[in-house]
Amino acid sequence: PTKWTLWRNLEEAGRQEFELSGYYEIRTPVFEDTRLFIRSIGEATDIVEKEMYTFSDSEDSSITLRPENTAPVMRAYLEYELYKTKKFQKFYYIGPQFRKERPQAGRLRQFHQMGIEAVGATDPLLDVETISVATRIFDRIGLKGYKIKINSIGCEQCRPVFRTILKEKLCDHKNGLCELCQSRLNRNVFRILDCKNEGCKSISHHMPSINDYLCESCQSHAKAVREALLEIGIPYIADAHLVRGLDYYTKTVYEITHSSLGARDAICAGGRYDNLISDIGGPSIGSVGFAIGMEATILALENVMAKHKTFSQEVCGPSPSIYVISISEETKKHGFCLLNLLRKANLSADFDYEGRSLKAQMRTANKLGVKYVVVVGPDELARGDVKIKVMETGEEVVLKQNEVPRWFLNKDASMKS
């Protein structure tokens, strides 16, 4: 139950932050035309070459379970010509994605992401907004210890120059690269910088930085992003070797990581993709966004909670404010009727269905952290009233049963569910 409470809390925190920041929910199909991902993610990427679930339908069309959701959102924006009514729009999504990866902790073949896409502007402050939205989600759920890594991977003007230089230098160390990275030399050389193999990491450490080859526009954009992050109090790590596994990124790229997850420590990844819409057949429209890996985030949160022993109600989710206790079978029906009166009044309440003793029910109430216990015993039943105990102070109040909901509503408005 705790895991699903954490899951719900994460989803609710995401929706709250997205909507507070002006993003509107968009839902796209689980299946998309395979060509969408080939054109957007890149034919030579690991995702397209190895990780997509691709099928032929009855009409012999190639369709793919979406491995990520940015391209589908951009496809919908383009297909429905949303840019003609309002160029700048902000979307969010929550849903499953699919990749043929080796299942491991926090990484599944069907996994879930929540993310945002801000479409129609190239302002570097929009990059910063997306990062700040992600951090506020993690703060809302009580996740401590995450780190933000940021880089610029240039644009179509300056990146080809760096690609050529990087490839030449890596070729000098080809025999020291892992087999996968040797194949990447001619397909996707930037991914070598992100390889987790120790030999590849050692070689990458001595490679030149793309920051030395950025054009003036990319330098200016990167500087503005980093200055704005500091101005709003968001610390970051400049990581010159940070790249992304999708070809559509330009300029800003970032990851939010958590050390408790080991080598695959990313819980959020994003960046700018100013050419994506034009790559899939639309006009040139700047865009930026991120995706949070929900399974990885929950695993990181569980690790933090276990380390700091913070399995509190605040972290684990809401509990009822009122616990109704009935002492005998005779009083159980009356307690249940009272429970429903409380809920009809929009008050958060729960009830014992296991027929346990008064002492056991009080232990449950304490464990749940409820504010009030309502006792319906034989004596109370005979008098037509109930006894309310304020858990924090021990104060007791006796009321007629039909007066109870009104008493709670007047007592504490925060108890409303």
Short mmCIF file of C-alpha atoms in Angstrom, two decimals:
data_model
loop_
_atom_site.label_atom_id
_atom_site.label_comp_id
_atom_site.label_asym_id
_atom_site.label_seq_id
_atom_site.Cartn_x
_atom_site.Cartn_y
_atom_site.Cartn_z
CA PRO A 1 0.00 0.00 0.00
CA THR A 2 2.83 2.44 0.81
CA LYS A 3 4.28 2.15 -2.71
CA TRP A 4 0.95 2.96 -4.32
CA THR A 5 0.44 5.86 -1.94
CA LEU A 6 3.83 7.20 -3.05
CA TRP A 7 2.80 6.66 -6.66
CA ARG A 8 -0.43 8.58 -6.17
CA ASN A 9 1.39 11.36 -4.33
CA LEU A 10 3.89 11.71 -7.17
CA GLU A 11 1.14 11.86 -9.78
CA GLU A 12 -0.84 14.41 -7.77
CA ALA A 13 2.27 16.53 -7.15
CA GLY A 14 2.96 16.51 -10.88
CA ARG A 15 -0.55 17.57 -11.83
CA GLN A 16 -0.54 20.34 -9.23
CA GLU A 17 2.79 21.78 -10.35
CA PHE A 18 2.01 21.44 -14.05
CA GLU A 19 -1.31 23.23 -13.74
CA LEU A 20 0.06 25.89 -11.39
CA SER A 21 2.61 26.66 -14.10
CA GLY A 22 0.03 26.92 -16.90
CA TYR A 23 0.39 23.52 -18.57
CA TYR A 24 -2.63 21.69 -20.00
CA GLU A 25 -3.00 17.92 -20.11
CA ILE A 26 -2.67 16.19 -23.46
CA ARG A 27 -3.24 12.48 -24.11
CA THR A 28 -1.74 10.75 -27.11
CA PRO A 29 -2.22 7.19 -28.46
CA VAL A 30 -0.06 4.39 -27.11
CA PHE A 31 0.59 3.34 -30.74
CA GLU A 32 2.13 5.69 -33.30
CA ASP A 33 3.36 5.36 -36.86
CA THR A 34 6.90 3.95 -36.63
CA ARG A 35 8.21 6.63 -38.99
CA LEU A 36 7.47 9.30 -36.37
CA PHE A 37 10.11 7.89 -34.03
CA ILE A 38 12.65 7.19 -36.77
CA ARG A 39 12.44 10.80 -37.94
CA SER A 40 12.39 12.37 -34.49
CA ILE A 41 14.53 10.21 -32.21
CA GLY A 42 17.03 9.29 -34.94
CA GLU A 43 17.53 6.13 -36.99
CA ALA A 44 20.99 5.45 -35.50
CA THR A 45 19.92 5.74 -31.86
CA ASP A 46 19.80 2.82 -29.46
CA ILE A 47 16.08 3.36 -28.94
CA VAL A 48 15.18 2.99 -32.62
CA GLU A 49 17.71 0.25 -33.38
CA LYS A 50 17.17 -1.98 -30.34
CA GLU A 51 14.48 -0.89 -27.94
CA MET A 52 11.22 -0.21 -29.80
CA TYR A 53 8.27 -2.59 -29.86
CA THR A 54 7.29 -2.42 -33.53
CA PHE A 55 4.51 -4.37 -35.26
CA SER A 56 2.67 -4.57 -38.55
CA ASP A 57 -1.10 -4.16 -38.42
CA SER A 58 -3.69 -5.82 -40.65
CA GLU A 59 -3.04 -3.20 -43.34
CA ASP A 60 0.70 -3.94 -43.20
CA SER A 61 1.44 -0.53 -41.70
CA SER A 62 4.34 -0.36 -39.25
CA ILE A 63 3.24 0.84 -35.81
CA THR A 64 5.24 1.23 -32.60
CA LEU A 65 4.40 1.33 -28.93
CA ARG A 66 5.63 4.78 -27.95
CA PRO A 67 9.10 4.65 -26.35
CA GLU A 68 8.79 8.29 -25.26
CA ASN A 69 6.10 10.96 -25.46
CA THR A 70 7.72 14.13 -26.80
CA ALA A 71 7.46 13.15 -30.46
CA PRO A 72 3.77 12.11 -30.13
CA VAL A 73 2.91 15.44 -28.48
CA MET A 74 4.70 17.33 -31.26
CA ARG A 75 2.91 15.18 -33.84
CA ALA A 76 -0.46 16.09 -32.31
CA TYR A 77 0.50 19.79 -32.19
CA LEU A 78 1.39 19.63 -35.88
CA GLU A 79 -1.41 17.34 -37.09
CA TYR A 80 -4.15 19.45 -35.51
CA GLU A 81 -2.42 22.69 -36.56
CA LEU A 82 -2.52 24.04 -33.02
CA TYR A 83 0.14 26.58 -33.94
CA LYS A 84 -2.36 28.38 -36.19
CA THR A 85 -4.64 29.29 -33.29
CA LYS A 86 -1.92 29.98 -30.73
CA LYS A 87 1.74 29.38 -31.43
CA PHE A 88 2.91 29.24 -27.81
CA GLN A 89 1.28 26.42 -25.87
CA LYS A 90 2.22 24.35 -22.85
CA PHE A 91 1.25 20.69 -22.41
CA TYR A 92 1.76 17.99 -19.80
CA TYR A 93 1.24 14.24 -19.91
CA ILE A 94 1.28 11.26 -17.57
CA GLY A 95 1.31 7.73 -18.95
CA PRO A 96 3.07 4.50 -19.92
CA GLN A 97 5.94 4.18 -22.40
CA PHE A 98 7.54 0.98 -23.72
CA ARG A 99 11.14 -0.08 -24.41
CA LYS A 100 12.84 -3.45 -24.83
CA GLU A 101 15.35 -2.98 -22.03
CA ARG A 102 16.67 -5.48 -19.52
CA PRO A 103 14.28 -5.18 -16.56
CA GLN A 104 15.97 -4.01 -13.36
CA ALA A 105 15.15 -1.92 -10.31
CA GLY A 106 13.37 1.23 -11.44
CA ARG A 107 13.69 0.27 -15.14
CA LEU A 108 10.91 -1.77 -16.71
CA ARG A 109 9.79 -2.60 -20.25
CA GLN A 110 6.53 -0.84 -19.57
CA PHE A 111 7.41 2.22 -17.55
CA HIS A 112 5.68 5.47 -16.72
CA GLN A 113 6.64 9.06 -17.33
CA MET A 114 5.19 12.43 -16.48
CA GLY A 115 6.46 15.36 -18.45
CA ILE A 116 5.91 18.75 -20.00
CA GLU A 117 6.38 20.27 -23.44
CA ALA A 118 6.51 24.06 -23.83
CA VAL A 119 6.06 24.71 -27.54
CA GLY A 120 6.53 27.92 -29.48
CA ALA A 121 9.33 29.92 -27.80
CA THR A 122 13.13 29.94 -27.72
CA ASP A 123 13.59 32.08 -24.60
CA PRO A 124 16.24 30.52 -22.30
CA LEU A 125 14.05 31.42 -19.32
CA LEU A 126 11.60 28.80 -20.56
CA ASP A 127 14.36 26.19 -20.19
CA VAL A 128 14.77 27.34 -16.61
CA GLU A 129 11.02 27.16 -15.99
CA THR A 130 10.96 23.49 -16.96
CA ILE A 131 13.82 22.70 -14.58
CA SER A 132 12.14 24.59 -11.75
CA VAL A 133 8.85 22.74 -12.32
CA ALA A 134 10.66 19.40 -12.01
CA THR A 135 12.46 20.40 -8.82
CA ARG A 136 9.24 21.58 -7.20
CA ILE A 137 7.64 18.20 -7.91
CA PHE A 138 10.50 16.43 -6.16
CA ASP A 139 10.31 18.90 -3.27
CA ARG A 140 6.54 18.33 -2.95
CA ILE A 141 6.96 14.59 -2.47
CA GLY A 142 9.82 15.00 0.01
CA LEU A 143 12.64 13.68 -2.19
CA LYS A 144 15.96 14.90 -0.81
CA GLY A 145 19.44 14.66 -2.30
CA TYR A 146 18.77 15.01 -6.04
CA LYS A 147 21.28 16.81 -8.26
CA ILE A 148 20.81 18.79 -11.47
CA LYS A 149 23.33 18.30 -14.26
CA ILE A 150 23.24 20.67 -17.21
CA ASN A 151 25.05 21.13 -20.51
CA SER A 152 24.65 22.62 -23.97
CA ILE A 153 25.06 20.33 -26.96
CA GLY A 154 25.02 23.17 -29.47
CA CYS A 155 22.93 23.54 -32.59
CA GLU A 156 23.05 22.59 -36.27
CA GLN A 157 25.61 25.37 -36.83
CA CYS A 158 28.26 24.46 -34.26
CA ARG A 159 27.64 20.81 -33.41
CA PRO A 160 28.94 19.35 -36.72
CA VAL A 161 32.34 20.95 -36.11
CA PHE A 162 32.61 19.40 -32.68
CA ARG A 163 31.33 16.05 -33.97
CA THR A 164 34.16 15.88 -36.51
CA ILE A 165 36.83 16.76 -33.95
CA LEU A 166 35.43 14.38 -31.34
CA LYS A 167 35.27 11.50 -33.80
CA GLU A 168 38.88 12.04 -34.89
CA LYS A 169 40.15 12.01 -31.31
CA LEU A 170 38.04 9.02 -30.29
CA CYS A 171 39.27 7.04 -33.30
CA ASP A 172 42.77 7.32 -31.85
CA HIS A 173 41.48 5.38 -28.82
CA LYS A 174 39.15 3.00 -30.67
CA ASN A 175 40.67 -0.17 -29.22
CA GLY A 176 40.01 1.08 -25.69
CA LEU A 177 36.29 1.57 -26.33
CA CYS A 178 33.68 -1.06 -25.59
CA GLU A 179 32.18 -2.93 -28.54
CA LEU A 180 29.02 -0.83 -28.51
CA CYS A 181 30.93 2.45 -28.51
CA GLN A 182 33.14 1.27 -31.36
CA SER A 183 29.99 0.89 -33.42
CA ARG A 184 28.85 4.33 -32.27
CA LEU A 185 31.89 6.03 -33.83
CA ASN A 186 30.19 6.06 -37.23
CA ARG A 187 26.58 6.30 -36.03
CA ASN A 188 26.12 8.35 -32.88
CA VAL A 189 29.48 9.53 -31.62
CA PHE A 190 28.07 11.75 -28.87
CA ARG A 191 26.62 8.73 -27.06
CA ILE A 192 30.18 7.55 -26.34
CA LEU A 193 30.49 10.46 -23.90
CA ASP A 194 27.58 9.02 -21.93
CA CYS A 195 28.74 5.39 -21.80
CA LYS A 196 28.88 3.80 -18.33
CA ASN A 197 31.75 1.44 -19.24
CA GLU A 198 34.78 2.35 -17.13
CA GLY A 199 37.18 2.22 -20.08
CA CYS A 200 34.95 4.49 -22.16
CA LYS A 201 34.48 6.86 -19.23
CA SER A 202 38.24 7.16 -18.81
CA ILE A 203 38.72 7.97 -22.50
CA SER A 204 35.81 10.43 -22.54
CA HIS A 205 37.29 12.27 -19.58
CA HIS A 206 40.21 13.35 -21.78
CA MET A 207 38.10 14.42 -24.75
CA PRO A 208 37.53 18.09 -25.64
CA SER A 209 34.41 19.82 -24.37
CA ILE A 210 31.65 20.95 -26.70
CA ASN A 211 31.53 24.17 -24.71
CA ASP A 212 34.76 25.20 -26.45
CA TYR A 213 33.06 24.91 -29.84
CA LEU A 214 29.66 26.52 -29.23
CA CYS A 215 28.60 29.27 -31.60
CA GLU A 216 27.86 32.72 -30.20
CA SER A 217 24.11 32.07 -30.08
CA CYS A 218 24.52 28.81 -28.13
CA GLN A 219 27.04 30.39 -25.75
CA SER A 220 24.63 33.23 -25.03
CA HIS A 221 21.74 30.83 -24.50
CA ALA A 222 23.74 28.60 -22.14
CA LYS A 223 24.94 31.58 -20.11
CA ALA A 224 21.40 32.93 -19.74
CA VAL A 225 20.09 29.56 -18.54
CA ARG A 226 22.80 29.15 -15.91
CA GLU A 227 22.54 32.70 -14.64
CA ALA A 228 18.76 32.42 -14.29
CA LEU A 229 19.04 29.13 -12.38
CA LEU A 230 21.32 30.78 -9.85
CA GLU A 231 19.09 33.83 -9.61
CA ILE A 232 16.11 31.72 -8.54
CA GLY A 233 18.21 29.63 -6.16
CA ILE A 234 18.51 26.36 -8.09
CA PRO A 235 22.04 24.90 -7.81
CA TYR A 236 23.38 22.87 -10.73
CA ILE A 237 26.43 20.95 -11.89
CA ALA A 238 27.89 21.90 -15.29
CA ASP A 239 28.60 18.54 -16.95
CA ALA A 240 30.44 18.96 -20.26
CA HIS A 241 29.94 15.28 -21.11
CA LEU A 242 26.19 15.20 -20.60
CA VAL A 243 24.39 14.22 -23.80
CA ARG A 244 20.98 12.74 -24.48
CA GLY A 245 20.12 9.53 -26.29
CA LEU A 246 17.70 11.20 -28.70
CA ASP A 247 18.88 13.07 -31.77
CA TYR A 248 16.34 15.87 -31.59
CA TYR A 249 17.96 17.84 -28.74
CA THR A 250 19.60 21.23 -29.35
CA LYS A 251 21.30 23.67 -26.98
CA THR A 252 20.16 22.96 -23.40
CA VAL A 253 20.17 19.40 -22.09
CA TYR A 254 19.83 18.40 -18.46
CA GLU A 255 19.34 15.48 -16.12
CA ILE A 256 18.19 15.30 -12.53
CA THR A 257 19.87 12.38 -10.79
CA HIS A 258 19.82 10.59 -7.46
CA SER A 259 22.88 8.77 -6.16
CA SER A 260 20.85 6.07 -4.39
CA LEU A 261 20.03 4.53 -7.79
CA GLY A 262 23.58 3.55 -8.71
CA ALA A 263 24.98 3.88 -12.25
CA ARG A 264 21.61 4.52 -13.90
CA ASP A 265 20.76 7.39 -11.62
CA ALA A 266 18.56 9.67 -13.77
CA ILE A 267 15.08 10.40 -12.45
CA CYS A 268 14.36 13.24 -14.90
CA ALA A 269 15.81 14.25 -18.25
CA GLY A 270 15.02 17.04 -20.63
CA GLY A 271 16.19 19.87 -22.78
CA ARG A 272 15.50 21.99 -25.81
CA TYR A 273 14.52 20.66 -29.25
CA ASP A 274 14.07 23.61 -31.57
CA ASN A 275 14.16 21.50 -34.76
CA LEU A 276 11.89 18.62 -33.79
CA ILE A 277 8.68 19.95 -35.31
CA SER A 278 10.41 20.83 -38.58
CA ASP A 279 12.06 17.37 -38.58
CA ILE A 280 8.61 15.74 -38.67
CA GLY A 281 7.29 18.00 -41.40
CA GLY A 282 6.14 21.20 -39.70
CA PRO A 283 7.37 24.76 -39.40
CA SER A 284 10.43 25.70 -37.35
CA ILE A 285 9.10 26.15 -33.81
CA GLY A 286 11.26 26.18 -30.68
CA SER A 287 10.32 23.81 -27.87
CA VAL A 288 11.63 22.57 -24.53
CA GLY A 289 10.50 19.98 -22.01
CA PHE A 290 11.34 17.07 -19.74
CA ALA A 291 10.18 13.62 -18.67
CA ILE A 292 10.28 12.28 -15.13
CA GLY A 293 10.75 8.52 -14.76
CA MET A 294 8.09 7.65 -12.22
CA GLU A 295 9.36 4.19 -11.22
CA ALA A 296 12.90 5.50 -10.74
CA THR A 297 11.65 8.48 -8.73
CA ILE A 298 9.60 6.29 -6.40
CA LEU A 299 12.56 3.94 -5.93
CA ALA A 300 14.79 6.90 -5.01
CA LEU A 301 12.14 8.18 -2.60
CA GLU A 302 11.85 4.76 -0.94
CA ASN A 303 15.64 4.68 -0.55
CA VAL A 304 15.62 8.12 1.10
CA MET A 305 12.74 7.19 3.39
CA ALA A 306 14.46 3.95 4.44
CA LYS A 307 17.73 5.77 5.15
CA HIS A 308 16.18 8.56 7.19
CA LYS A 309 13.27 6.52 8.60
CA THR A 310 10.77 9.09 7.36
CA PHE A 311 7.79 6.82 6.68
CA SER A 312 5.51 9.48 8.12
CA GLN A 313 1.92 10.20 7.19
CA GLU A 314 3.11 13.44 5.61
CA VAL A 315 5.29 11.49 3.18
CA CYS A 316 3.16 8.37 2.85
CA GLY A 317 -0.06 10.15 2.10
CA PRO A 318 -3.29 11.28 3.75
CA SER A 319 -4.96 9.33 6.53
CA PRO A 320 -8.50 9.76 7.84
CA SER A 321 -9.02 12.57 10.34
CA ILE A 322 -11.69 10.62 12.24
CA TYR A 323 -11.74 6.96 13.29
CA VAL A 324 -15.10 5.48 14.31
CA ILE A 325 -14.88 2.75 16.95
CA SER A 326 -17.71 0.36 17.72
CA ILE A 327 -17.29 -1.93 20.70
CA SER A 328 -19.79 -4.70 19.96
CA GLU A 329 -21.86 -6.23 17.20
CA GLU A 330 -24.82 -4.37 18.67
CA THR A 331 -23.15 -0.99 18.17
CA LYS A 332 -21.45 -1.79 14.87
CA LYS A 333 -24.42 -0.82 12.66
CA HIS A 334 -24.81 2.49 14.49
CA GLY A 335 -21.09 3.18 14.08
CA PHE A 336 -21.33 2.41 10.39
CA CYS A 337 -24.31 4.75 9.98
CA LEU A 338 -22.32 7.49 11.73
CA LEU A 339 -19.36 6.83 9.42
CA ASN A 340 -21.56 7.45 6.41
CA LEU A 341 -23.02 10.62 7.92
CA LEU A 342 -19.48 11.94 8.35
CA ARG A 343 -18.51 11.08 4.79
CA LYS A 344 -21.68 12.67 3.40
CA ALA A 345 -20.56 15.84 5.18
CA ASN A 346 -17.29 15.60 3.21
CA LEU A 347 -15.29 14.61 6.29
CA SER A 348 -12.43 12.12 6.07
CA ALA A 349 -13.32 9.12 8.25
CA ASP A 350 -12.65 5.39 8.55
CA PHE A 351 -13.99 2.41 10.48
CA ASP A 352 -12.94 -0.96 11.88
CA TYR A 353 -14.35 -3.87 9.86
CA GLU A 354 -12.46 -6.63 11.68
CA GLY A 355 -14.44 -6.79 14.92
CA ARG A 356 -11.37 -6.13 17.07
CA SER A 357 -11.21 -5.04 20.69
CA LEU A 358 -11.39 -1.42 21.83
CA LYS A 359 -7.67 -1.52 22.64
CA ALA A 360 -6.76 -2.85 19.18
CA GLN A 361 -8.92 -0.23 17.46
CA MET A 362 -7.27 2.55 19.49
CA ARG A 363 -3.84 1.25 18.41
CA THR A 364 -4.97 1.50 14.79
CA ALA A 365 -6.21 5.04 15.34
CA ASN A 366 -2.83 6.01 16.81
CA LYS A 367 -0.96 4.36 13.95
CA LEU A 368 -3.07 6.22 11.39
CA GLY A 369 -2.41 9.50 13.15
CA VAL A 370 -6.08 10.51 13.26
CA LYS A 371 -7.10 13.69 15.05
CA TYR A 372 -10.30 12.33 16.57
CA VAL A 373 -11.79 9.03 17.68
CA VAL A 374 -15.55 8.58 17.87
CA VAL A 375 -16.64 5.80 20.24
CA VAL A 376 -20.01 4.10 19.89
CA GLY A 377 -20.39 1.73 22.84
CA PRO A 378 -23.36 0.09 24.58
CA ASP A 379 -23.66 2.93 27.11
CA GLU A 380 -23.56 5.56 24.37
CA LEU A 381 -26.08 3.59 22.34
CA ALA A 382 -28.48 3.40 25.28
CA ARG A 383 -28.31 7.17 25.71
CA GLY A 384 -28.48 7.91 21.97
CA ASP A 385 -25.15 9.72 21.94
CA VAL A 386 -21.48 9.15 21.08
CA LYS A 387 -18.18 10.05 22.72
CA ILE A 388 -15.54 12.00 20.80
CA LYS A 389 -11.92 11.91 21.94
CA VAL A 390 -9.43 14.57 20.80
CA MET A 391 -6.28 12.49 20.33
CA GLU A 392 -3.77 15.31 20.83
CA THR A 393 -5.15 16.57 24.16
CA GLY A 394 -7.19 13.65 25.49
CA GLU A 395 -10.25 15.91 25.77
CA GLU A 396 -13.58 14.06 25.53
CA VAL A 397 -16.89 15.42 24.24
CA VAL A 398 -20.31 13.73 24.37
CA LEU A 399 -22.81 14.58 21.61
CA LYS A 400 -26.03 13.29 20.12
CA GLN A 401 -25.28 11.27 17.00
CA ASN A 402 -26.99 13.69 14.61
CA GLU A 403 -24.94 16.58 16.05
CA VAL A 404 -21.57 14.98 15.30
CA PRO A 405 -21.01 16.06 11.65
CA ARG A 406 -21.85 19.70 12.44
CA TRP A 407 -19.51 19.67 15.45
CA PHE A 408 -16.61 18.50 13.30
CA LEU A 409 -17.36 20.99 10.53
CA ASN A 410 -17.32 23.83 13.03
CA LYS A 411 -14.29 22.45 14.86
CA ASP A 412 -11.81 22.04 12.07
CA ALA A 413 -12.39 23.02 8.44
CA SER A 414 -9.11 21.34 7.46
CA MET A 415 -10.72 17.94 8.04
CA LYS A 416 -12.72 18.18 4.84
CA SER A 417 -11.50 15.66 2.28
#
